[in-house]
GROMACS .gro file of C-alpha atoms in nm:
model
  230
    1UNK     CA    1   9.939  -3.031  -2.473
    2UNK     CA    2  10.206  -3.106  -2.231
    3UNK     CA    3  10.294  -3.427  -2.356
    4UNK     CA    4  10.350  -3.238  -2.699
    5UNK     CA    5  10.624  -3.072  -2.479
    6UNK     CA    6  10.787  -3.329  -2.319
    7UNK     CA    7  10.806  -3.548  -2.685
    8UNK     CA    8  10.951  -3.227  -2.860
    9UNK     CA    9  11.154  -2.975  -2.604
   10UNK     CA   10  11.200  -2.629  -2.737
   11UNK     CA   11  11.137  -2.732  -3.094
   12UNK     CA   12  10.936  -2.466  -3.287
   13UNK     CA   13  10.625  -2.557  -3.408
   14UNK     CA   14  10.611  -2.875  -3.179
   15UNK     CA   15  10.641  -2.757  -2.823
   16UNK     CA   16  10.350  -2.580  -2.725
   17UNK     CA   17  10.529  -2.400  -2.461
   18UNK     CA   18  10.711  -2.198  -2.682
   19UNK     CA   19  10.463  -2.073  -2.921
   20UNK     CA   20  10.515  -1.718  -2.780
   21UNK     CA   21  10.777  -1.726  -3.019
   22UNK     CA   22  10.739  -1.484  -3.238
   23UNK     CA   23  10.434  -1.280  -3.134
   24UNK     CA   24  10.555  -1.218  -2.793
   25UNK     CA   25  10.940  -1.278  -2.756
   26UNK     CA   26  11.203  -1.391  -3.009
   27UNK     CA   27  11.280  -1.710  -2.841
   28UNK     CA   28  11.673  -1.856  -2.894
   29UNK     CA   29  12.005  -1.760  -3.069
   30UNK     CA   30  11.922  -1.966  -3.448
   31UNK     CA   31  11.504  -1.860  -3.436
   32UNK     CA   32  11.572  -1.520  -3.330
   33UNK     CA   33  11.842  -1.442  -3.627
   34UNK     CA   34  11.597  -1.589  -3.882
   35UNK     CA   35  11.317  -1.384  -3.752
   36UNK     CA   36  11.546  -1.074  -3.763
   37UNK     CA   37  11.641  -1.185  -4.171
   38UNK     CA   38  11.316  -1.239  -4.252
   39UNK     CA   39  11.279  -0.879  -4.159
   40UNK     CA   40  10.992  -0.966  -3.894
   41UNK     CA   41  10.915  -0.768  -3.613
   42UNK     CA   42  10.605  -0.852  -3.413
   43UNK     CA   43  10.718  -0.669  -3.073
   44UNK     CA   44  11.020  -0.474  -2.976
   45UNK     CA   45  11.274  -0.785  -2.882
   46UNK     CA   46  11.544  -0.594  -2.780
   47UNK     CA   47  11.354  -0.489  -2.511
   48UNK     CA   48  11.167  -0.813  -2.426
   49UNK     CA   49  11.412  -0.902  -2.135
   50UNK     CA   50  11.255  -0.523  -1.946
   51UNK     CA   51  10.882  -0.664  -2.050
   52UNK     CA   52  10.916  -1.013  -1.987
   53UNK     CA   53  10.825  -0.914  -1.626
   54UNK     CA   54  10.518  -0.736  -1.751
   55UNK     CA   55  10.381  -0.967  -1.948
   56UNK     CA   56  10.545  -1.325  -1.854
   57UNK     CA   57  10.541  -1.420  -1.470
   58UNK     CA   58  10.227  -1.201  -1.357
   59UNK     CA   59   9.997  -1.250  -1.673
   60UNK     CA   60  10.074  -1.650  -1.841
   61UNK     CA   61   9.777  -1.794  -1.589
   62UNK     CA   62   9.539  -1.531  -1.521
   63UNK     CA   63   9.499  -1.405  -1.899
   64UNK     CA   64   9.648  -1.651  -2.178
   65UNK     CA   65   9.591  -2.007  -2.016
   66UNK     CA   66   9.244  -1.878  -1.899
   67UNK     CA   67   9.146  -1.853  -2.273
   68UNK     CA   68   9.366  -2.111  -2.455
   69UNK     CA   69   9.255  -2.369  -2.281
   70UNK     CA   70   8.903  -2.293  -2.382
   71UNK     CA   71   9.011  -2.253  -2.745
   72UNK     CA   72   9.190  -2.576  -2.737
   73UNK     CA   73   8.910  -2.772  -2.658
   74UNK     CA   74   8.688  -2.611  -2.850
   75UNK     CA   75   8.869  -2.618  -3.179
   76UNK     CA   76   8.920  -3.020  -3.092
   77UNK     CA   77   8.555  -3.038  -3.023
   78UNK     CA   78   8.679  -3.220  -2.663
   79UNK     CA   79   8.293  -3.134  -2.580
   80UNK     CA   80   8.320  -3.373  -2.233
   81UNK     CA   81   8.632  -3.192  -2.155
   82UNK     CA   82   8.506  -2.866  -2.181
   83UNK     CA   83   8.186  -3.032  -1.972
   84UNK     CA   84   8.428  -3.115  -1.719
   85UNK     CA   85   8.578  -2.759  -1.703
   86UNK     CA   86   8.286  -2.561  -1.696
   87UNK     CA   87   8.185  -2.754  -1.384
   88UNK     CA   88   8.511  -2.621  -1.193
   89UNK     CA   89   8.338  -2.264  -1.251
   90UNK     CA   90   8.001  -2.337  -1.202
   91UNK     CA   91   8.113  -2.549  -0.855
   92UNK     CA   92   8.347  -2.296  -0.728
   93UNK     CA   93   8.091  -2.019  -0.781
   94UNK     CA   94   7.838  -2.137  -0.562
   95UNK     CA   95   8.083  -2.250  -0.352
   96UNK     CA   96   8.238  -1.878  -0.266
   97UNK     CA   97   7.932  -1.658  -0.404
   98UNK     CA   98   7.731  -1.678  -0.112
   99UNK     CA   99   8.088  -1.609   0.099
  100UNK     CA  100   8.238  -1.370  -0.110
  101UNK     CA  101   7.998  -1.193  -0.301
  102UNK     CA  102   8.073  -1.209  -0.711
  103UNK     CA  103   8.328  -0.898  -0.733
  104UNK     CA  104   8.515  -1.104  -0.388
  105UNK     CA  105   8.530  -1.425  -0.612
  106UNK     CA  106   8.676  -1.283  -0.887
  107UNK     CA  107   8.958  -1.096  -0.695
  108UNK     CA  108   9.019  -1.393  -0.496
  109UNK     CA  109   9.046  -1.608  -0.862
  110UNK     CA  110   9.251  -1.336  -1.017
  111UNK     CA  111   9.516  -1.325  -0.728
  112UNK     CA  112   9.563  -1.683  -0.672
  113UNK     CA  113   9.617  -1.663  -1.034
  114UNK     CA  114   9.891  -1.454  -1.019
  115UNK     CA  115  10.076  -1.567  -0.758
  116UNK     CA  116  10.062  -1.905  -0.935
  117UNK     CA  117  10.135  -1.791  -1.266
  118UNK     CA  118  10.451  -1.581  -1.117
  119UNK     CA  119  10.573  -1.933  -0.942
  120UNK     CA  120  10.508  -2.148  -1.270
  121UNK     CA  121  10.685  -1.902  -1.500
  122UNK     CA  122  10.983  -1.895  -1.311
  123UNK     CA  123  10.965  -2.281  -1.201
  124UNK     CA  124  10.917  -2.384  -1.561
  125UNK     CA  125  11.109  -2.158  -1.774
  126UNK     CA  126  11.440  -2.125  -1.574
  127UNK     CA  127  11.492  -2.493  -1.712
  128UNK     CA  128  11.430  -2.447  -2.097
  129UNK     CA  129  11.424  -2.075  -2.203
  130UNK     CA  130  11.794  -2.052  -2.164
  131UNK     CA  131  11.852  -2.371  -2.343
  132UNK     CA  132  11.913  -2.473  -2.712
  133UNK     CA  133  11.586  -2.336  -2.898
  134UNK     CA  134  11.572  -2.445  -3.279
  135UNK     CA  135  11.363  -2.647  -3.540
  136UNK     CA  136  11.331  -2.969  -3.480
  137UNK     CA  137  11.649  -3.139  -3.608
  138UNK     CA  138  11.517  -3.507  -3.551
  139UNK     CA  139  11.772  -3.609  -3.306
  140UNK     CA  140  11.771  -3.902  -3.089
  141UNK     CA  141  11.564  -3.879  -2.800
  142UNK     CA  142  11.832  -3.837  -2.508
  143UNK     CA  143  12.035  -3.544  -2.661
  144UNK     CA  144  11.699  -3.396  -2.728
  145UNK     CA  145  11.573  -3.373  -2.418
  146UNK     CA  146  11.933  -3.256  -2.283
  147UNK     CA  147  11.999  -3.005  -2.520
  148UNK     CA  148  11.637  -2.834  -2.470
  149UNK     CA  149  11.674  -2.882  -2.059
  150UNK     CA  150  11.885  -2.817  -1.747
  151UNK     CA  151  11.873  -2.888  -1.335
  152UNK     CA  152  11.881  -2.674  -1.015
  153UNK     CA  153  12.096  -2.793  -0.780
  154UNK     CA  154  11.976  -2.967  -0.486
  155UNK     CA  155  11.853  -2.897  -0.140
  156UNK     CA  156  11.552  -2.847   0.079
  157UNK     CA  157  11.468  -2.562  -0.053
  158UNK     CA  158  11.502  -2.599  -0.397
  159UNK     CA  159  11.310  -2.936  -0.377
  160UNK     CA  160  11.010  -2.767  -0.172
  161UNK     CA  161  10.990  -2.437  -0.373
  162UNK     CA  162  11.020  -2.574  -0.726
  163UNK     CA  163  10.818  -2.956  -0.669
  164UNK     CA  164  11.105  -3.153  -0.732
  165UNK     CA  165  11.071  -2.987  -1.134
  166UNK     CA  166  11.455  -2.865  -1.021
  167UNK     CA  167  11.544  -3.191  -1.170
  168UNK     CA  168  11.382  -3.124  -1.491
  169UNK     CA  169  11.648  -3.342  -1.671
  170UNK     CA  170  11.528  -3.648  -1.519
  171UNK     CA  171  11.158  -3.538  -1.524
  172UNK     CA  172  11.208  -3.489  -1.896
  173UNK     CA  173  11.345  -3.861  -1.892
  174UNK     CA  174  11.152  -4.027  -1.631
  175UNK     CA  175  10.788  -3.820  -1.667
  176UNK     CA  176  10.562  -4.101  -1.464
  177UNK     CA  177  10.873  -4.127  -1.228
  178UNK     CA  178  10.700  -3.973  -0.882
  179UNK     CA  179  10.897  -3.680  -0.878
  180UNK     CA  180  11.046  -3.717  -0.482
  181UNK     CA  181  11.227  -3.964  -0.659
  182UNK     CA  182  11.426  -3.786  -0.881
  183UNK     CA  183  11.746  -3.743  -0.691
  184UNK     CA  184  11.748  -4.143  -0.679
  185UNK     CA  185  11.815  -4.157  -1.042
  186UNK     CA  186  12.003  -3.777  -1.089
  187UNK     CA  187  12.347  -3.932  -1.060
  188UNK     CA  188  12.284  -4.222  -1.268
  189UNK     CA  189  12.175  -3.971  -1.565
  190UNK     CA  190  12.484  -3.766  -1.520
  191UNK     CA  191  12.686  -4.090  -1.513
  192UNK     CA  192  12.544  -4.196  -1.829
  193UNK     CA  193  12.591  -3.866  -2.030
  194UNK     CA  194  12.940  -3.838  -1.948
  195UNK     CA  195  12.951  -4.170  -2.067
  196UNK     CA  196  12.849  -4.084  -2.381
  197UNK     CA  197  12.984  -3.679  -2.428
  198UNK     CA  198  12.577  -3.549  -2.350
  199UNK     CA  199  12.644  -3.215  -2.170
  200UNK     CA  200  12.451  -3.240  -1.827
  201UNK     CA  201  12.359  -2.904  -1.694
  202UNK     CA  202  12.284  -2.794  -1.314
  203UNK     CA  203  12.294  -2.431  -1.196
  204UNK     CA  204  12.211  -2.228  -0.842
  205UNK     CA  205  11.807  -2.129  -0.855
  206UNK     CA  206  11.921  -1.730  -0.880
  207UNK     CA  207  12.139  -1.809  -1.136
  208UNK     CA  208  11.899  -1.988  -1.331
  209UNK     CA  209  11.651  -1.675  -1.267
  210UNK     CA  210  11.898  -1.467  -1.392
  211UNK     CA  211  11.974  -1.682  -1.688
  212UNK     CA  212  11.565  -1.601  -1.788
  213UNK     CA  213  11.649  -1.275  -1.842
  214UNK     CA  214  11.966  -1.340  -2.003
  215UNK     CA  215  11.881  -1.523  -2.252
  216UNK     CA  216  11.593  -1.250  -2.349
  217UNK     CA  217  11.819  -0.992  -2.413
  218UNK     CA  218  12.076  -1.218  -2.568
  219UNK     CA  219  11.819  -1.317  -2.852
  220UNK     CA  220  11.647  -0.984  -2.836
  221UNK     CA  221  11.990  -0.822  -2.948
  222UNK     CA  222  12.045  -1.116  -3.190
  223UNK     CA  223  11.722  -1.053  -3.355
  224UNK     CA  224  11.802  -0.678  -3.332
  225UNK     CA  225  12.140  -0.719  -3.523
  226UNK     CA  226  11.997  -0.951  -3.763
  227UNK     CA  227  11.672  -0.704  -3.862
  228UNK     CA  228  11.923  -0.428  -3.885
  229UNK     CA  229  12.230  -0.511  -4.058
  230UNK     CA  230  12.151  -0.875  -4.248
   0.00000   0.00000   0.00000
C-alpha cells in the first residue's frame, strides 16, 4: 500500500494514508468544504483537532493496522503473505508464552504498539496532513509530491528521532535513496524548485506538531461552515 502513497500524495481515493477521510476526520481545506455541501457528517469535525489525540497517535497501530492489514490480504487473496504473517504470531508466541504467560504477551504487544503508533503518527503525519489535500488533479510528478509534502529542519535530533523521514521531500523523491543520505541531496532539491517557482517547505519539529492540530481544526471549521450555511 505504501507505494500507492508515495505515487499519489494526499490524493483522495489514491493515497491509502488518507482514507480516514471522511469516516474519521475531514481531511483538507477543498475535501472538507465538499463534504460539508454535500451535507455529510460522519463524526463531529469541528471537534476532530480535541479527538485526534484519542483516536490518532495512541490507537492507528494497535487497533486499525492490526486488522487492515489482515483485510488487505485477504480481500487480495495474498494467501503466502498472510502465511508469512501469521508466522510472526505464531513465532513470537512461543517465543514469550513460556516467559510471559499469555495475558503478559499481550500487554507487552499492546504497549509496544502504542508507543510505536504515537511515534509513527506524529513522524508521518506532521509532513502531509498540513499540506495541500485534494482529488487528484493529474499534475506532473515533482509539484505533486511538493504540494502534498514538507521537511523538518535539520539536526541530530531531528535526524535520530524522526529516521531521517524529516526530509520527507526528498524521501518522496528519492524513496530507494538510503535515507542517511538525504541531507546530501536536500539542497540540490531546494535549488532546483526555486529554479523552477516549486514552493519548498521546512519547519521546526514543534511547529510541525502543532501544524497537526492546526490543520484539524482549520478543516473541521471549514467543513462546519460549509454543512451549516452552504
Amino acid at each position: 500500500m505504501h507505494f500507492q502513497h508515495h505515487a499519489k500524495p494526499n490524493c483522495f481515493r489514491k493515497d491509502p494514508d488518507i482514507n480516514m477521510h471522511p469516516f474519521f476526520f475531514a481531511l483538507g481545506k477543498i475535501l472538507s468544504v465538499e463534504l460539508g455541501k454535500q451535507k455529510k457528517k460522519y463524526m463531529p469535525y469541528n471537534h476532530q483537532h480535541k479527538y485526534f489525540f484519542l483516536i490518532g497517535p495512541p490507537a492507528l497501530l494497535p487497533l486499525y493496522f492490526q486488522w487492515y492489514i489482515f483485510y488487505f490480504v485477504v480481500q487480495r487473496k495474498k494467501w503466502v503473505d498472510l502465511a508469512w504473517m501469521i508466522t510472526f504470531y505464531v513465532r513470537i508466541a512461543l517465543t514469550y508464552v513460556p516467559l510471559l504467560g499469555v495475558k503478559g504477551l499481550l500487554g507487552l504487544f499492546f504497549v509496544v504498539r502504542f508507543l510505536e503508533s504515537n511515534w509513527f503518527v506524529w513522524v508521518t503525519q506532521m509532513n502531509h496532513i498540513p499540506m495541500h489535500i485534494d482529488h487528484d488533479q493529474n499534475r506532473d510528478w515533482v509539484s505533486t509530491q511538493l504540494q502534498a509534502t514538507c521537511n523538518v529542519h535539520k539536526s541530530a535530533f531531528n535526524d535520530w528521532f524522526s529516521g531521517h523521514l524529516n526530509f520527507q521531500i526528498e524521501h518522496h523523491l528519492f524513496p530507494t535513496m538510503p535515507r542517511h543520505n538525504y541531507h546530501k541531496v536536500a539542497p540540490l532539491v531546494r535549488s532546483l524548485c526555486a529554479k523552477h517557482g516549486i514552493e519548498y517547505q521546512s519547519k521546526p519539529l514543534l511547529a510541525a506538531f502543532a501544524d497537526i492540530v492546526r490543520s484539524l481544526k482549520e478543516s473541521g471549521q471549514l467543513w462546519l461552515d460549509a454543512y451549516l450555511h452552504q
